[in-house]
Coordinates of C-alpha atoms and ligand atoms in Angstrom, one line a residue:
X1 CA 17.0 -51.2 18.5
X2 CA 13.7 -52.7 19.8
X3 CA 10.4 -51.1 18.9
X4 CA 9.7 -50.2 22.5
X5 CA 13.0 -48.5 22.9
X6 CA 12.5 -46.6 19.7
X7 CA 9.1 -45.4 20.9
X8 CA 10.6 -44.2 24.1
X9 CA 13.1 -42.1 22.3
X10 CA 10.4 -40.7 20.0
X11 CA 8.4 -39.8 23.1
X12 CA 11.4 -38.1 24.6
X13 CA 12.1 -36.2 21.4
X14 CA 8.5 -35.1 21.2
X15 CA 8.7 -33.9 24.8
X16 CA 12.1 -32.2 24.8
X17 CA 12.8 -30.8 21.4
X18 CA 11.5 -27.6 19.9
X19 CA 9.0 -28.0 17.1
X20 CA 8.9 -26.2 13.8
X21 CA 5.2 -26.1 12.9
X22 CA 3.7 -24.4 9.9
X23 CA 0.3 -22.7 9.4
X24 CA -0.9 -25.9 7.6
X25 CA -0.8 -28.0 10.7
X26 CA -4.3 -29.1 11.9
X27 CA -3.6 -27.2 15.1
X28 CA -4.1 -23.8 13.4
X29 CA -7.2 -22.4 11.9
X30 CA -6.4 -20.3 8.8
X31 CA -9.9 -20.6 7.1
X32 CA -10.4 -16.9 7.1
X33 CA -6.8 -16.0 5.9
X34 CA -7.8 -15.6 2.2
X35 CA -10.8 -13.3 3.0
X36 CA -8.7 -11.3 5.4
X37 CA -6.0 -10.8 2.8
X38 CA -8.5 -9.5 0.2
X39 CA -9.0 -6.6 2.6
X40 CA -5.3 -6.2 3.0
X41 CA -4.7 -6.1 -0.8
X42 CA -7.4 -3.4 -1.2
X43 CA -5.6 -1.4 1.6
X44 CA -2.3 -1.8 -0.2
X45 CA -3.7 -0.6 -3.6
X46 CA -5.2 2.5 -1.9
X47 CA -2.4 3.2 0.5
X48 CA 0.7 3.8 -1.7
X49 CA 2.0 6.5 0.6
X50 CA 1.7 7.3 4.3
X51 CA -0.8 10.1 3.6
X52 CA -3.0 7.7 1.7
X53 CA -2.6 5.0 4.4
X54 CA -3.8 7.6 7.0
X55 CA -6.8 8.6 4.9
X56 CA -7.9 5.0 4.4
X57 CA -7.3 4.2 8.1
X58 CA -9.6 7.1 9.0
X59 CA -12.3 5.8 6.6
X60 CA -12.1 2.3 8.0
X61 CA -12.1 3.5 11.6
X62 CA -15.0 5.9 11.3
X63 CA -17.0 3.1 9.7
X64 CA -16.5 1.3 13.0
X65 CA -17.5 4.2 15.1
X66 CA -14.2 5.9 15.9
X67 CA -14.3 9.6 16.3
X68 CA -11.5 12.3 16.4
X69 CA -10.5 12.9 20.1
X70 CA -10.7 16.5 21.4
X71 CA -8.4 17.2 24.4
X72 CA -10.3 17.5 27.7
X73 CA -13.3 15.4 26.6
X74 CA -14.4 12.8 29.1
X75 CA -13.9 9.1 28.2
X76 CA -15.4 5.9 29.3
X77 CA -14.7 2.2 28.7
X78 CA -15.5 1.2 25.1
X79 CA -15.0 4.7 23.6
X80 CA -13.2 4.5 20.2
X81 CA -11.1 7.5 19.4
X82 CA -8.3 8.6 17.0
X83 CA -6.0 11.5 16.3
X84 CA -4.7 12.4 12.9
X85 CA -1.1 13.6 13.1
X86 CA -0.8 16.1 10.2
X87 CA -2.1 13.6 7.7
X88 CA 1.0 11.5 7.9
X89 CA 0.6 9.3 10.9
X90 CA -2.4 8.3 13.1
X91 CA -3.0 7.0 16.6
X92 CA -6.2 5.2 17.5
X93 CA -7.4 3.8 20.9
X94 CA -10.2 1.7 22.4
X95 CA -10.6 2.8 26.0
X96 CA -10.4 -0.2 28.4
X97 CA -12.1 -1.0 31.7
X98 CA -9.0 -0.4 33.7
X99 CA -7.4 2.9 34.6
X100 CA -4.7 4.3 32.3
X101 CA -2.3 3.9 35.3
X102 CA -2.5 0.1 34.7
X103 CA -0.8 0.7 31.3
X104 CA -1.9 0.2 27.7
X105 CA -1.4 -2.6 25.1
X106 CA 0.1 -0.9 22.1
X107 CA 0.8 -2.0 18.5
X108 CA 3.2 0.3 16.7
X109 CA 3.7 -0.1 12.9
X110 CA 4.9 2.3 10.2
X111 CA 3.2 3.3 7.0
X112 CA 6.1 4.9 5.1
X113 CA 7.9 2.7 2.6
X114 CA 11.1 3.2 0.5
X115 CA 10.4 5.2 -2.6
X116 CA 11.7 8.0 -4.9
X117 CA 10.8 11.5 -3.8
X118 CA 10.7 14.5 -6.2
X119 CA 13.2 17.2 -5.3
X120 CA 11.9 20.7 -4.4
X121 CA 12.8 22.1 -7.8
X122 CA 12.2 18.9 -9.9
X123 CA 11.1 19.8 -13.4
X124 CA 13.6 20.2 -16.3
X125 CA 13.9 19.6 -20.0
X126 CA 16.9 17.9 -21.7
X127 CA 17.4 16.5 -25.2
X128 CA 13.7 17.0 -26.0
X129 CA 12.5 15.1 -22.9
X130 CA 11.0 16.4 -19.7
X131 CA 12.1 14.9 -16.4
X132 CA 11.7 15.2 -12.6
X133 CA 14.9 15.4 -10.4
X134 CA 14.6 13.0 -7.4
X135 CA 16.0 12.1 -4.1
X136 CA 15.4 8.5 -3.0
X137 CA 13.8 7.9 0.4
X138 CA 14.8 5.0 2.7
X139 CA 17.1 2.0 2.1
X140 CA 16.7 1.2 -1.6
X141 CA 18.9 -0.8 -4.0
X142 CA 18.9 2.0 -6.6
X143 CA 19.3 -0.5 -9.5
X144 CA 15.9 -1.9 -8.8
X145 CA 14.0 1.3 -9.7
X146 CA 14.7 2.0 -13.4
X147 CA 12.6 0.4 -16.1
X148 CA 9.5 -0.2 -13.9
X149 CA 6.2 1.8 -14.1
X150 CA 5.9 4.4 -11.5
X151 CA 2.9 6.3 -10.0
X152 CA 3.1 9.8 -8.6
X153 CA 1.3 10.7 -5.3
X154 CA 1.5 13.5 -2.8
X155 CA 0.4 17.0 -2.1
X156 CA 1.2 20.6 -3.2
X157 CA 0.7 23.2 -0.5
X158 CA -0.2 26.5 -2.0
X159 CA 0.6 30.0 -0.6
X160 CA -3.2 30.5 -0.1
X161 CA -3.1 27.7 2.5
X162 CA -4.9 25.3 0.1
X163 CA -3.4 21.8 -0.1
X164 CA -3.9 20.1 -3.5
X165 CA -3.9 16.3 -3.7
X166 CA -1.9 14.8 -6.6
X167 CA -2.4 11.3 -7.7
X168 CA -1.4 10.0 -11.1
X169 CA -1.0 6.4 -12.2
X170 CA -3.2 4.5 -9.8
X171 CA -6.2 4.1 -12.1
X172 CA -6.0 2.0 -15.3
X173 CA -6.6 4.9 -17.6
X174 CA -3.9 7.0 -16.1
X175 CA -0.4 7.4 -17.6
X176 CA 2.5 6.2 -15.6
X177 CA 6.2 7.4 -15.3
X178 CA 9.5 5.7 -15.6
X179 CA 13.2 6.0 -14.8
X180 CA 15.1 4.9 -17.9
X181 CA 18.0 2.4 -17.9
X182 CA 20.9 1.8 -20.2
X183 CA 20.6 -0.8 -23.0
X184 CA 22.8 -3.8 -22.4
X185 CA 24.4 -3.2 -25.9
X186 CA 26.0 0.0 -24.5
X187 CA 26.2 -1.2 -20.8
X188 CA 29.8 -2.5 -20.8
X189 CA 31.1 0.2 -18.4
X190 CA 27.9 0.2 -16.3
X191 CA 27.9 -3.6 -15.9
X192 CA 31.5 -3.6 -14.6
X193 CA 30.5 -1.2 -11.7
X194 CA 29.7 -2.3 -8.2
X195 CA 25.9 -2.8 -7.7
X196 CA 25.8 0.3 -5.4
X197 CA 27.2 2.4 -8.3
X198 CA 25.3 0.9 -11.3
X199 CA 22.7 3.6 -11.0
X200 CA 23.8 6.9 -9.5
X201 CA 21.3 8.7 -7.4
X202 CA 21.5 11.8 -9.6
X203 CA 20.6 9.8 -12.7
X204 CA 17.3 8.6 -11.2
X205 CA 15.4 11.2 -13.1
X206 CA 11.8 10.4 -13.9
X207 CA 10.6 10.7 -17.5
X208 CA 7.4 12.7 -17.6
X209 CA 6.9 14.1 -21.1
X210 CA 8.3 14.6 -24.6
X211 CA 5.8 16.7 -26.6
X212 CA 6.3 20.4 -27.1
X213 CA 3.5 22.8 -26.5
X214 CA 1.2 23.6 -29.4
X215 CA 2.6 26.3 -31.6
X216 CA 6.2 26.0 -30.5
X217 CA 9.0 26.3 -33.0
X218 CA 11.8 23.7 -33.1
X219 CA 14.2 26.4 -31.9
X220 CA 12.1 27.3 -28.8
X221 CA 13.7 26.3 -25.6
X222 CA 11.8 24.4 -22.9
X223 CA 8.7 23.9 -25.1
X224 CA 8.2 20.3 -23.7
X225 CA 8.5 21.6 -20.1
X226 CA 6.1 24.4 -20.9
X227 CA 3.6 21.9 -22.1
X228 CA 4.0 19.7 -19.0
X229 CA 3.5 22.8 -16.8
X230 CA 0.4 23.8 -18.8
X231 CA -1.1 20.3 -18.2
X232 CA -0.3 20.4 -14.5
X233 CA -1.7 23.9 -14.2
X234 CA -4.9 22.9 -15.9
X235 CA -5.3 19.8 -13.8
X236 CA -4.1 21.1 -10.4
X237 CA -3.9 24.9 -10.7
X238 CA -0.2 24.9 -9.8
X239 CA 2.8 26.8 -11.2
X240 CA 6.4 25.8 -11.2
X241 CA 7.3 27.6 -7.9
X242 CA 4.6 25.6 -6.1
X243 CA 6.8 22.5 -6.3
X244 CA 8.9 24.3 -3.6
X245 CA 6.2 23.5 -1.1
X246 CA 5.2 20.1 -2.4
X247 CA 5.7 16.5 -1.2
X248 CA 5.5 14.3 -4.2
X249 CA 6.6 10.7 -4.3
X250 CA 7.1 8.2 -7.1
X251 CA 6.1 4.6 -6.1
X252 CA 5.9 1.4 -8.2
X253 CA 2.7 1.2 -10.2
X254 CA 2.0 -2.4 -9.3
X255 CA -1.2 -3.5 -7.7
X256 CA -1.2 -6.3 -5.1
X257 CA -1.5 -9.7 -6.7
X258 CA -1.6 -13.3 -5.6
X259 CA 1.7 -15.1 -6.0
X260 CA 2.0 -18.8 -6.8
X261 CA -0.3 -21.4 -8.5
X262 CA -1.7 -22.1 -5.0
X263 CA -2.3 -18.3 -4.4
X264 CA -0.7 -18.7 -1.0
X265 CA 1.3 -15.5 -1.2
X266 CA 0.9 -11.8 -2.0
X267 CA 3.3 -9.7 -4.2
X268 CA 3.1 -5.9 -3.7
X269 CA 4.9 -2.7 -3.2
X270 CA 5.1 -1.5 0.5
X271 CA 4.5 -4.7 2.5
X272 CA 7.1 -3.1 4.8
X273 CA 5.3 -2.1 6.9
X274 CA 1.7 -2.0 5.7
X275 CA 1.6 -5.8 6.2
X276 CA 1.8 -5.1 10.0
X277 CA 0.0 -1.7 9.9
X278 CA -3.1 -3.2 8.4
X279 CA -3.4 -6.2 10.8
X280 CA -2.6 -3.8 13.8
X281 CA -5.4 -1.5 12.6
X282 CA -7.9 -4.2 11.9
X283 CA -7.2 -5.9 15.3
X284 CA -8.0 -2.6 17.0
X285 CA -11.1 -2.0 14.8
X286 CA -12.4 -5.5 15.6
X287 CA -11.8 -5.2 19.3
X288 CA -14.7 -5.2 21.9
X289 CA -14.1 -3.2 25.1
X290 CA -10.8 -4.5 26.4
X291 CA -9.5 -4.8 29.9
X292 CA -6.5 -2.4 29.3
X293 CA -6.8 0.4 26.9
X294 CA -5.7 -0.7 23.5
X295 CA -3.7 1.6 21.2
X296 CA -2.5 1.4 17.6
X297 CA -0.1 3.9 16.1
X298 CA 0.7 4.0 12.4
X299 CA 3.9 6.1 12.3
X300 CA 5.7 7.8 9.5
X301 CA 9.5 8.2 8.8
X302 CA 10.6 4.8 10.1
X303 CA 12.6 4.2 7.0
X304 CA 14.7 7.3 7.6
X305 CA 15.2 6.8 11.4
X306 CA 11.8 7.7 12.9
X307 CA 12.7 11.4 12.8
X308 CA 10.4 14.4 12.5
X309 CA 7.0 15.4 13.9
X310 CA 5.3 12.4 12.2
X311 CA 8.0 9.8 13.2
X312 CA 8.0 7.6 16.3
X313 CA 10.5 9.8 18.1
X314 CA 7.8 12.6 18.0
X315 CA 6.1 13.7 21.2
X316 CA 2.8 13.4 19.3
X317 CA 2.6 9.9 20.8
X318 CA 2.9 10.9 24.5
X319 CA 0.8 14.0 24.0
X320 CA -2.1 11.8 22.9
X321 CA -1.5 9.2 25.6
X322 CA -1.2 11.9 28.3
X323 CA -4.5 13.4 27.1
X324 CA -6.2 10.1 27.8
X325 CA -4.3 9.7 31.1
X326 CA -5.7 13.2 32.1
X327 CA -9.2 11.9 31.8
X328 CA -8.8 9.5 34.8
X329 CA -6.1 11.4 36.6
X330 CA -3.3 8.9 35.8
X331 CA 0.3 9.9 35.4
X332 CA 1.8 9.3 32.0
X333 CA 5.0 7.9 33.5
X334 CA 2.9 5.4 35.5
X335 CA 1.0 4.4 32.4
X336 CA 4.2 3.9 30.4
X337 CA 5.9 1.8 33.1
X338 CA 3.0 -0.6 33.1
X339 CA 2.5 -0.7 29.3
X340 CA 3.5 -3.3 26.7
X341 CA 4.3 -2.5 23.1
X342 CA 4.5 -4.8 20.1
X343 CA 6.7 -3.0 17.6
X344 CA 4.9 -4.6 14.6
X345 CA 7.4 -4.5 11.8
X346 CA 8.5 -7.0 9.1
X347 CA 11.3 -9.5 9.5
X348 CA 13.6 -11.1 7.0
X349 CA 12.3 -14.5 5.8
X350 CA 14.6 -17.4 4.8
X351 CA 15.0 -17.2 1.0
X352 CA 16.2 -20.4 -0.8
X353 CA 17.9 -18.1 -3.4
X354 CA 20.0 -16.5 -0.7
X355 CA 20.4 -18.9 2.2
X356 CA 24.0 -17.7 2.8
X357 CA 23.0 -14.5 4.6
X358 CA 20.8 -16.2 7.2
X359 CA 21.5 -18.7 10.0
X360 CA 18.8 -21.3 9.6
X361 CA 18.2 -22.1 13.3
X362 CA 17.4 -18.5 14.1
X363 CA 15.7 -17.3 11.0
X364 CA 12.0 -16.8 10.3
X365 CA 10.3 -18.9 7.6
X366 CA 7.3 -18.0 5.4
X367 CA 4.1 -19.7 6.6
X368 CA 5.4 -20.2 10.2
X369 CA 3.4 -17.3 11.7
X370 CA 4.0 -14.0 13.3
X371 CA 7.7 -13.6 14.1
X372 CA 9.0 -12.3 17.4
X373 CA 12.5 -10.7 17.2
X374 CA 14.3 -10.2 20.5
X375 CA 16.9 -7.8 19.1
X376 CA 17.7 -6.2 15.8
X377 CA 20.7 -3.8 15.5
X378 CA 24.1 -4.6 14.0
X379 CA 27.6 -5.7 15.2
X380 CA 27.1 -7.0 18.7
X381 CA 23.4 -6.0 19.0
X382 CA 24.4 -2.3 18.7
X383 CA 21.3 0.0 18.2
X384 CA 18.9 -2.6 19.5
X385 CA 16.5 -2.4 22.5
X386 CA 16.9 -6.2 23.2
X387 CA 13.5 -7.2 24.6
X388 CA 13.4 -8.9 28.0
X389 CA 13.1 -12.7 28.1
X390 CA 10.3 -12.2 30.7
X391 CA 8.2 -10.4 28.0
X392 CA 9.0 -13.2 25.5
X393 CA 7.9 -15.9 28.1
X394 CA 4.6 -14.0 28.6
X395 CA 3.9 -13.8 24.9
X396 CA 4.9 -17.5 24.4
X397 CA 2.2 -18.4 26.9
X398 CA -0.4 -15.9 25.4
X399 CA 0.1 -17.1 21.8
X400 CA 0.4 -20.9 22.6
X401 CA -2.7 -20.8 24.7
X402 CA -4.7 -19.1 22.0
X403 CA -3.9 -21.0 18.9
X404 CA -1.5 -18.4 17.5
X405 CA 1.3 -19.7 15.3
X406 CA 4.5 -17.8 16.0
X407 CA 8.2 -18.2 15.5
X408 CA 11.4 -16.5 16.6
X409 CA 13.4 -14.7 14.0
X410 CA 16.6 -12.6 13.7
X411 CA 18.0 -10.2 11.2
X412 CA 20.5 -12.4 9.3
X413 CA 23.8 -13.9 10.3
X414 CA 25.8 -12.2 13.0
X415 CA 27.9 -9.4 11.4
X416 CA 26.1 -9.9 8.0
X417 CA 24.4 -6.5 8.2
X418 CA 21.6 -5.2 10.4
X419 CA 18.8 -2.7 10.8
X420 CA 16.3 -1.3 13.3
X421 CA 12.7 -0.6 13.9
X422 CA 10.7 1.8 16.2
X423 CA 11.2 -0.7 19.1
X424 CA 14.1 1.2 20.6
X425 CA 12.1 4.5 20.7
X426 CA 9.2 2.8 22.5
X427 CA 11.6 1.1 25.0
X428 CA 13.3 4.4 25.7
X429 CA 9.9 5.7 27.0
X430 CA 10.1 2.9 29.6
X431 CA 7.6 0.7 27.8
X432 CA 8.3 -3.0 27.6
X433 CA 8.7 -3.5 23.8
X434 CA 9.4 -6.3 21.4
X435 CA 9.5 -6.6 17.6
X436 CA 6.8 -8.8 16.2
X437 CA 5.7 -9.0 12.6
X438 CA 5.4 -10.7 9.2
X439 CA 8.4 -12.4 7.5
X440 CA 9.0 -10.9 4.0
X441 CA 10.9 -11.9 0.9
X442 CA 12.6 -9.3 -1.2
X443 CA 12.2 -6.7 1.5
X444 CA 12.6 -3.0 0.4
X445 CA 12.4 -4.0 -3.2
X446 CA 9.7 -2.5 -5.4
X447 CA 7.8 -5.8 -5.3
X448 CA 7.9 -7.6 -1.9
X449 CA 6.4 -11.0 -1.1
X450 CA 4.6 -12.3 2.0
X451 CA 2.5 -15.3 2.8
X452 CA -1.2 -15.0 3.5
X453 CA -1.1 -17.3 6.5
X454 CA 1.4 -15.1 8.2
X455 CA -0.6 -11.9 7.5
X456 CA -3.6 -13.5 9.1
X457 CA -1.7 -15.0 12.0
X458 CA -0.2 -11.5 12.7
X459 CA -3.8 -10.1 12.9
X460 CA -4.9 -12.9 15.2
X461 CA -1.8 -12.4 17.4
X462 CA -2.3 -8.7 17.8
X463 CA -6.1 -9.1 18.5
X464 CA -5.3 -11.7 21.2
X465 CA -2.6 -9.4 22.6
X466 CA -5.2 -6.5 22.8
X467 CA -7.8 -8.8 24.4
X468 CA -5.7 -10.7 26.8
X469 CA -2.3 -9.2 27.7
X470 CA -2.4 -8.2 31.3
Ligands
MN501 MN1 9.8 -1.8 8.6
MN502 MN1 12.0 -1.0 6.2

């Protein structure tokens, strides 16, 4: 082939074929990615549960001038408001120039992550050891949870109305907890089981003590448990029955760390979905007065189906938006039909250790930016809201025109499995919605991995969306 003919074909290729760019192309500015991710790592280390994520979000928001919104109070463009939903989810808004009837730009992430919850009557003693009974929360591979250090976080609500915060294991001097595993020497029967049965849910009991109370005789029953209750009583003023009205969760006692010799990635517990919650929150906090009102919701209970008063199905969401609509006499239904939602949630990333579950041409890759996902679901897109191609076209233009690296992803090979996000619950409200978020390795494991460039690009994408989506 002659040189000129070859050049012609290259030109045609360049013009007609899709490109797979990475964040390291000169086209994209990721200078601030590392600094941004230091803030994210700090958020992860503080926000080990949804309650702790809400607390930290409030601290960050108030530092930027956000105030709790009281129903009926007048609002003007540029006002920064939030509402705390029972300490477990939070919604924040920056009021725009336009009326609420023109719709809002919304980023919806979730701040609950898979974990191991204590049962309502958890504490018992057996074989000289004291343990907590548990019930796992969300989609976990149970075999990943024994033999790793665990922290304990949550609250105990007392009959007096007082709510006591419990937090053990997050500071270097604290003790931690563990679920024990069987030694390989005696694991013959265990290792022959299916992975789903290797660890039974009722054997995920958390070790929390082994020393009997001072003065106990060998024959005394429950002397170790009595000692643990005494320690808890001295520290938190609680008695055993108070567990009945407690919400206590065990989470991995890992802090967020850089991964790789090049420090390009972050390993941590709870990237799903704090890796989208933090960029969504930060984008809202860094926003000047927008054209359309910008809203960020950090929801609870996504991992168990978005149920309950703090989940995305809750009317807490429309109650808040309607309160804002009331201030300029807009109708909620009019606001919703003109609104756009990015359901900011994580996406599976191509993993060279497990390439067989993904179809390469339609899978997200680490370091290729924020990932749009048209549909999730399973078996023929069932249980998915299937975003409109018109919305995708709009976002393609928005991101391409503003130096945002983005890619299209999907949830594995067809019929390989599936899943969902809050997208369908937003779409049901007549809000144009699409999933958009950070690709993750080892999703739902105690230690997930993301790339710093993707976290930063997700922040930039959401900020651009808040600023310019009309
Ligand atoms: Mn998620
Ligand atoms: Mn999840």
